[in-house]
Short mmCIF file of C-alpha atoms and ligand atoms in Angstrom, two decimals:
data_model
loop_
_atom_site.label_atom_id
_atom_site.label_comp_id
_atom_site.label_asym_id
_atom_site.label_seq_id
_atom_site.Cartn_x
_atom_site.Cartn_y
_atom_site.Cartn_z
CA MET A 3 120.64 104.86 46.05
CA SER A 4 122.76 101.66 45.99
CA LYS A 5 124.64 100.21 42.96
CA THR A 6 121.84 97.77 42.16
CA GLY A 7 119.32 100.52 42.00
CA THR A 8 117.40 99.12 44.95
CA LYS A 9 116.82 101.21 47.94
CA PRO A 10 119.32 100.57 50.71
CA LYS A 11 117.82 98.74 53.62
CA LYS A 12 117.00 101.01 56.45
CA THR A 13 118.58 99.89 59.69
CA ALA A 14 115.82 99.49 62.23
CA ALA A 15 115.97 102.60 64.35
CA LYS A 16 115.21 101.81 67.93
CA ALA A 17 111.89 103.43 68.83
CA LYS A 18 112.55 106.13 71.38
CA ALA A 19 109.99 106.38 74.09
CA PRO A 20 108.45 109.85 74.02
CA GLU A 21 109.60 111.89 76.97
CA GLU A 22 106.90 112.37 79.53
CA ALA A 23 105.76 115.89 80.26
CA LEU A 24 106.80 117.28 83.60
CA VAL A 25 104.42 119.18 85.81
CA PRO A 26 105.24 121.49 88.69
CA ILE A 27 104.12 120.51 92.18
CA PHE A 28 104.81 122.09 95.56
CA VAL A 29 105.82 119.83 98.43
CA MET A 30 105.51 121.66 101.73
CA GLY A 31 105.94 124.88 99.78
CA LYS A 32 108.96 123.85 97.70
CA ARG A 33 108.59 123.59 93.91
CA TYR A 34 109.55 120.44 91.98
CA GLU A 35 108.95 119.25 88.44
CA VAL A 36 107.78 115.64 88.20
CA PRO A 37 106.37 113.35 85.46
CA ALA A 38 102.66 114.01 85.01
CA SER A 39 101.60 110.37 85.38
CA LEU A 40 103.11 109.78 88.82
CA THR A 41 101.15 109.31 91.99
CA ILE A 42 101.93 111.74 94.78
CA GLN A 43 103.93 109.01 96.50
CA LYS A 44 106.11 108.32 93.45
CA ALA A 45 106.41 112.05 92.77
CA LEU A 46 107.80 112.60 96.27
CA GLU A 47 110.43 109.94 95.62
CA TYR A 48 111.16 111.36 92.16
CA ALA A 49 111.73 114.72 93.89
CA GLY A 50 114.30 113.10 96.15
CA TYR A 51 112.33 112.36 99.31
CA GLN A 52 112.98 109.08 101.05
CA LEU A 53 109.74 107.81 102.55
CA VAL A 54 110.49 106.32 105.94
CA ARG A 55 107.06 107.09 107.45
CA GLY A 56 103.70 107.53 105.81
CA CYS A 57 104.29 104.74 103.33
CA GLY A 58 103.47 101.06 103.53
CA CYS A 59 101.66 98.86 101.03
CA ARG A 60 101.75 101.32 98.09
CA GLY A 61 98.47 99.77 97.00
CA GLY A 62 95.69 101.62 98.84
CA ILE A 63 95.34 99.04 101.59
CA CYS A 64 97.44 99.99 104.62
CA GLY A 65 96.20 103.58 105.03
CA ALA A 66 99.64 104.91 105.93
CA CYS A 67 99.90 107.61 103.28
CA GLY A 68 97.18 110.12 104.11
CA THR A 69 97.93 113.36 102.28
CA VAL A 70 96.49 116.86 102.23
CA PHE A 71 96.56 118.96 99.07
CA ARG A 72 95.00 121.89 97.28
CA TYR A 73 94.52 122.53 93.59
CA PRO A 74 95.44 125.92 92.13
CA GLY A 75 92.58 128.41 92.06
CA SER A 76 90.60 126.46 94.63
CA TYR A 77 90.13 127.34 98.28
CA ARG A 78 89.16 123.76 99.06
CA ILE A 79 91.54 121.54 101.04
CA GLU A 80 91.45 118.02 99.60
CA VAL A 81 92.67 114.76 101.06
CA GLY A 82 93.62 111.38 99.63
CA LEU A 83 96.03 108.49 99.72
CA ALA A 84 99.40 109.46 98.28
CA CYS A 85 99.82 106.06 96.65
CA GLN A 86 96.49 106.35 94.81
CA THR A 87 96.29 110.02 93.84
CA VAL A 88 97.94 111.23 90.62
CA VAL A 89 99.68 114.62 90.74
CA GLN A 90 98.08 117.65 89.10
CA PRO A 91 99.95 120.74 87.88
CA ASP A 92 100.68 123.26 90.65
CA MET A 93 99.23 121.06 93.36
CA TYR A 94 100.27 122.02 96.90
CA ILE A 95 100.98 118.87 98.89
CA ALA A 96 101.71 117.94 102.51
CA GLN A 97 101.77 114.48 104.08
CA ILE A 98 99.74 114.37 107.27
CA PRO A 99 101.97 113.66 110.23
CA PHE A 100 101.24 111.25 113.01
CA PHE A 101 98.92 113.01 115.41
CA PRO A 102 97.92 111.94 118.89
CA ALA A 103 94.38 110.77 118.18
CA ASN A 104 92.29 109.60 121.12
CA LYS A 105 92.50 105.85 121.52
CA ALA A 106 90.72 104.06 124.34
CA VAL A 107 92.49 101.28 126.23
CA TYR A 108 90.33 98.24 126.99
CA ASP A 109 90.24 94.52 127.53
CA ILE A 110 88.08 93.17 124.73
CA GLU A 111 87.32 89.98 126.69
CA THR A 112 85.50 91.84 129.46
CA LEU A 113 83.91 94.73 127.55
CA PRO A 114 80.12 94.47 127.18
CA ALA A 115 79.32 93.77 123.51
CA VAL A 116 76.60 96.40 123.34
CA GLY A 117 76.33 99.64 121.43
CA ALA A 118 76.48 101.71 124.60
CA THR A 119 80.11 100.66 125.06
CA LEU A 120 81.06 102.82 122.08
CA GLY A 121 79.60 105.94 123.70
CA SER A 122 81.06 105.16 127.11
CA LEU A 123 84.62 104.79 125.80
CA TYR A 124 84.25 107.53 123.18
CA PRO A 125 81.68 110.01 124.59
CA GLU A 126 82.71 112.52 121.91
CA ILE A 127 80.54 110.63 119.39
CA PHE A 128 77.62 112.63 120.78
CA LYS A 129 79.31 115.86 119.68
CA CYS A 130 78.90 114.94 115.98
CA VAL A 131 77.23 117.80 114.12
CA GLY A 132 76.33 115.70 111.08
CA CYS A 133 78.40 117.82 108.69
CA GLY A 134 79.43 114.84 106.54
CA THR A 135 83.04 116.04 106.14
CA CYS A 136 84.24 112.60 107.27
CA THR A 137 82.29 110.87 104.49
CA ARG A 138 83.55 113.33 101.87
CA SER A 139 87.15 112.81 103.08
CA CYS A 140 87.14 109.03 103.00
CA PRO A 141 89.28 107.56 100.18
CA MET A 142 87.46 104.23 100.62
CA ASP A 143 84.05 105.78 99.91
CA ILE A 144 82.74 104.69 103.28
CA ASP A 145 79.64 106.37 104.67
CA VAL A 146 81.55 107.49 107.76
CA LEU A 147 78.78 109.80 108.97
CA GLY A 148 76.44 106.82 108.53
CA TYR A 149 78.40 104.57 110.87
CA ILE A 150 78.98 107.35 113.39
CA SER A 151 75.20 107.89 113.41
CA LYS A 152 74.76 104.16 114.09
CA ALA A 153 77.31 104.42 116.91
CA ILE A 154 75.25 107.21 118.46
CA GLN A 155 72.17 104.99 118.15
CA GLY A 156 74.09 102.13 119.80
CA ASP A 157 73.87 99.78 116.81
CA LEU A 158 77.10 97.85 117.19
CA THR A 159 76.51 95.51 114.24
CA ALA A 160 75.77 98.38 111.84
CA VAL A 161 78.99 100.18 112.86
CA ALA A 162 81.03 96.99 112.43
CA GLU A 163 79.54 96.23 109.03
CA GLY A 164 79.48 99.84 107.80
CA SER A 165 83.15 100.41 108.60
CA PHE A 166 84.44 97.09 107.29
CA ASP A 167 86.51 98.64 104.45
CA CYS A 168 88.25 101.20 106.68
CA VAL A 169 92.03 101.32 106.12
CA MET A 170 92.66 103.49 109.22
CA CYS A 171 94.15 106.33 107.17
CA GLY A 172 92.89 108.93 109.65
CA LEU A 173 91.72 111.44 107.03
CA CYS A 174 88.19 111.55 108.46
CA ALA A 175 89.48 112.35 111.94
CA ALA A 176 91.92 114.92 110.59
CA ARG A 177 89.01 116.98 109.25
CA CYS A 178 86.32 116.40 111.87
CA PRO A 179 85.14 119.59 113.59
CA ALA A 180 83.86 117.51 116.54
CA GLU A 181 87.28 115.88 117.04
CA GLU A 182 85.97 112.37 116.63
CA VAL A 183 88.45 109.61 115.88
CA GLN A 184 86.05 107.68 113.70
CA TYR A 185 88.41 104.85 112.81
CA ASN A 186 89.18 103.99 116.46
CA ILE A 187 85.47 104.00 117.30
CA ALA A 188 84.85 101.74 114.30
CA ILE A 189 87.60 99.28 115.09
CA LEU A 190 86.27 98.95 118.63
CA ALA A 191 82.89 98.03 117.14
CA ARG A 192 84.47 95.47 114.81
CA ARG A 193 86.49 93.95 117.64
CA LEU A 194 83.45 93.64 119.90
CA TYR A 195 81.39 92.23 117.05
CA ALA A 196 84.05 89.71 116.04
CA ARG A 197 84.83 88.60 119.60
CA HIS A 198 81.35 88.39 121.07
CA VAL A 199 78.62 88.65 118.42
CA ALA A 200 79.64 86.99 115.13
CA PRO A 201 79.18 83.23 114.93
CA LYS A 202 82.43 81.37 115.46
CA ALA A 203 84.02 79.93 112.34
CA GLY A 204 84.20 76.18 112.85
CA HIS A 205 86.88 75.67 110.21
CA LEU A 206 89.16 78.20 111.95
CA ALA A 207 88.87 76.38 115.28
CA ARG A 208 89.68 73.10 113.52
CA ALA A 209 92.69 74.64 111.78
CA VAL A 210 94.04 76.08 115.06
CA ASP A 211 93.55 72.71 116.70
CA ALA A 212 95.49 71.01 113.90
CA VAL A 213 98.35 73.51 114.28
CA GLU A 214 98.44 72.96 118.05
CA LYS A 215 98.47 69.18 117.58
CA GLY A 216 101.54 69.47 115.35
CA LYS A 217 99.99 68.49 112.00
CA PHE A 218 102.36 70.81 110.13
CA ASP A 219 105.49 70.58 112.33
CA LYS A 220 107.33 67.96 110.28
CA ALA A 221 106.70 69.75 106.98
CA LEU A 222 107.84 73.07 108.48
CA GLU A 223 111.05 71.49 109.76
CA GLU A 224 111.73 70.09 106.28
CA LEU A 225 111.06 73.48 104.68
CA LYS A 226 113.52 75.14 107.06
CA LYS A 227 116.24 72.77 105.82
CA THR A 228 115.42 73.38 102.14
CA SER A 229 117.73 75.54 100.01
CA VAL A 230 116.48 78.85 98.64
CA ASP A 231 116.54 77.50 95.06
CA ASP A 232 114.47 74.46 96.01
CA LEU A 233 112.08 76.69 97.96
CA LYS A 234 111.57 78.74 94.80
CA LYS A 235 110.80 75.57 92.84
CA ILE A 236 108.30 74.43 95.47
CA TYR A 237 106.68 77.86 95.46
CA LYS A 238 106.36 77.94 91.68
CA ALA A 239 104.87 74.45 91.62
CA LEU A 240 102.14 75.37 94.13
CA GLU A 241 98.65 74.67 92.93
CA ILE A 242 96.75 77.95 93.00
CA GLU A 243 93.02 78.09 93.62
CA PRO A 244 91.37 79.32 90.39
CA ASP A 245 89.79 82.78 90.56
CA MET A 246 86.24 81.57 90.07
CA ALA A 247 86.51 78.32 92.01
CA ASP A 248 83.35 77.30 93.82
CA GLU A 249 83.07 76.36 97.49
CA SER A 250 83.79 72.70 96.83
CA TRP A 251 87.24 73.34 95.29
CA LYS A 252 90.08 71.37 96.86
CA PRO A 253 93.77 71.04 95.89
CA ARG A 254 94.87 67.79 94.26
CA ASP A 255 97.28 67.11 97.13
CA GLY A 256 95.11 67.13 100.23
CA VAL A 257 97.80 66.14 102.71
CA PHE A 258 97.69 69.49 104.55
CA LEU A 259 93.94 69.95 104.44
CA VAL A 260 92.28 70.18 107.82
CA GLY A 261 89.34 67.76 108.11
CA GLU A 262 85.89 69.27 107.80
S1 SF4 B 311 83.15 115.05 110.33
FE1 SF4 B 311 82.80 114.72 112.52
S2 SF4 B 311 81.13 116.11 113.06
FE2 SF4 B 311 81.13 115.95 110.83
S3 SF4 B 311 79.68 114.24 110.40
FE3 SF4 B 311 81.72 113.33 110.53
S4 SF4 B 311 81.91 112.66 112.68
FE4 SF4 B 311 80.19 114.14 112.59
S1 SF4 B 312 86.75 105.78 107.66
FE1 SF4 B 312 88.32 107.34 108.06
S2 SF4 B 312 90.16 106.20 108.63
FE2 SF4 B 312 88.74 104.76 107.63
S3 SF4 B 312 89.35 104.76 105.48
FE3 SF4 B 312 87.70 106.28 105.68
S4 SF4 B 312 88.79 108.24 106.06
FE4 SF4 B 312 90.28 106.59 106.39
S1 FES B 313 100.97 103.23 101.12
FE1 FES B 313 99.39 101.89 101.90
S2 FES B 313 97.57 102.97 101.40
FE2 FES B 313 99.10 104.18 100.48
#
């Protein structure tokens, strides 16, 4: 109590963040304790590993971080992306190494853009037993068995479209009993489709033409002479296309637009 009889003012105690619970995990057999909210990728770094391979975008896009793990009490081997999967207590974890998956060598310009090309360069597609392990392993929820079935049927377009979201993580191939390399078969289909089947994008050809004719050369030269601070200002002042802009949206300054 103070002299005046009023309660002394409490000094504002700084709120202390509650400490996060640690959970045990096993990395290639060795036990570590890591914060429960971390992804496998962050947990590996927390445990002291420096990720020089098997790590790229950290956002579920590049497919570099394929990981194999098992939960306690379960016989089942699970797979996932280390940057997207949160650790669980007592999880056993191993990063999948690079492995020498079959990869055909070809000249996309001269390959016939027909479904049979898939089977001729990757005859192992006909060994598929339809087990569906590839689909269950895919972190992108792709119907991998579905597009492999279409490859067997020689439907190039269906393989290209069905595999569009593939991030090339390799987890399907790592588990396939028929030793298919699904992602290499799929990317061949997408390359053939894009090079020979899909309609050409007129705006892309016009943009390439404008680049080749030097439309942007002067501006690029000026940018190269600009200081880092001024570059930052230019970057921050850029007009960004609104999220829900319709097809007709154009920036206010149209000087670098390529004519339609
Ligand atoms: S894992 Fe292999 S064998 Fe099984 S469905 Fe997929 S491609 Fe076929
Ligand atoms: S199809 Fe295979 S390589 Fe592609 S994202 Fe799915 S599991 Fe990964
Ligand atoms: S680091 Fe790119 S998908 Fe995980």
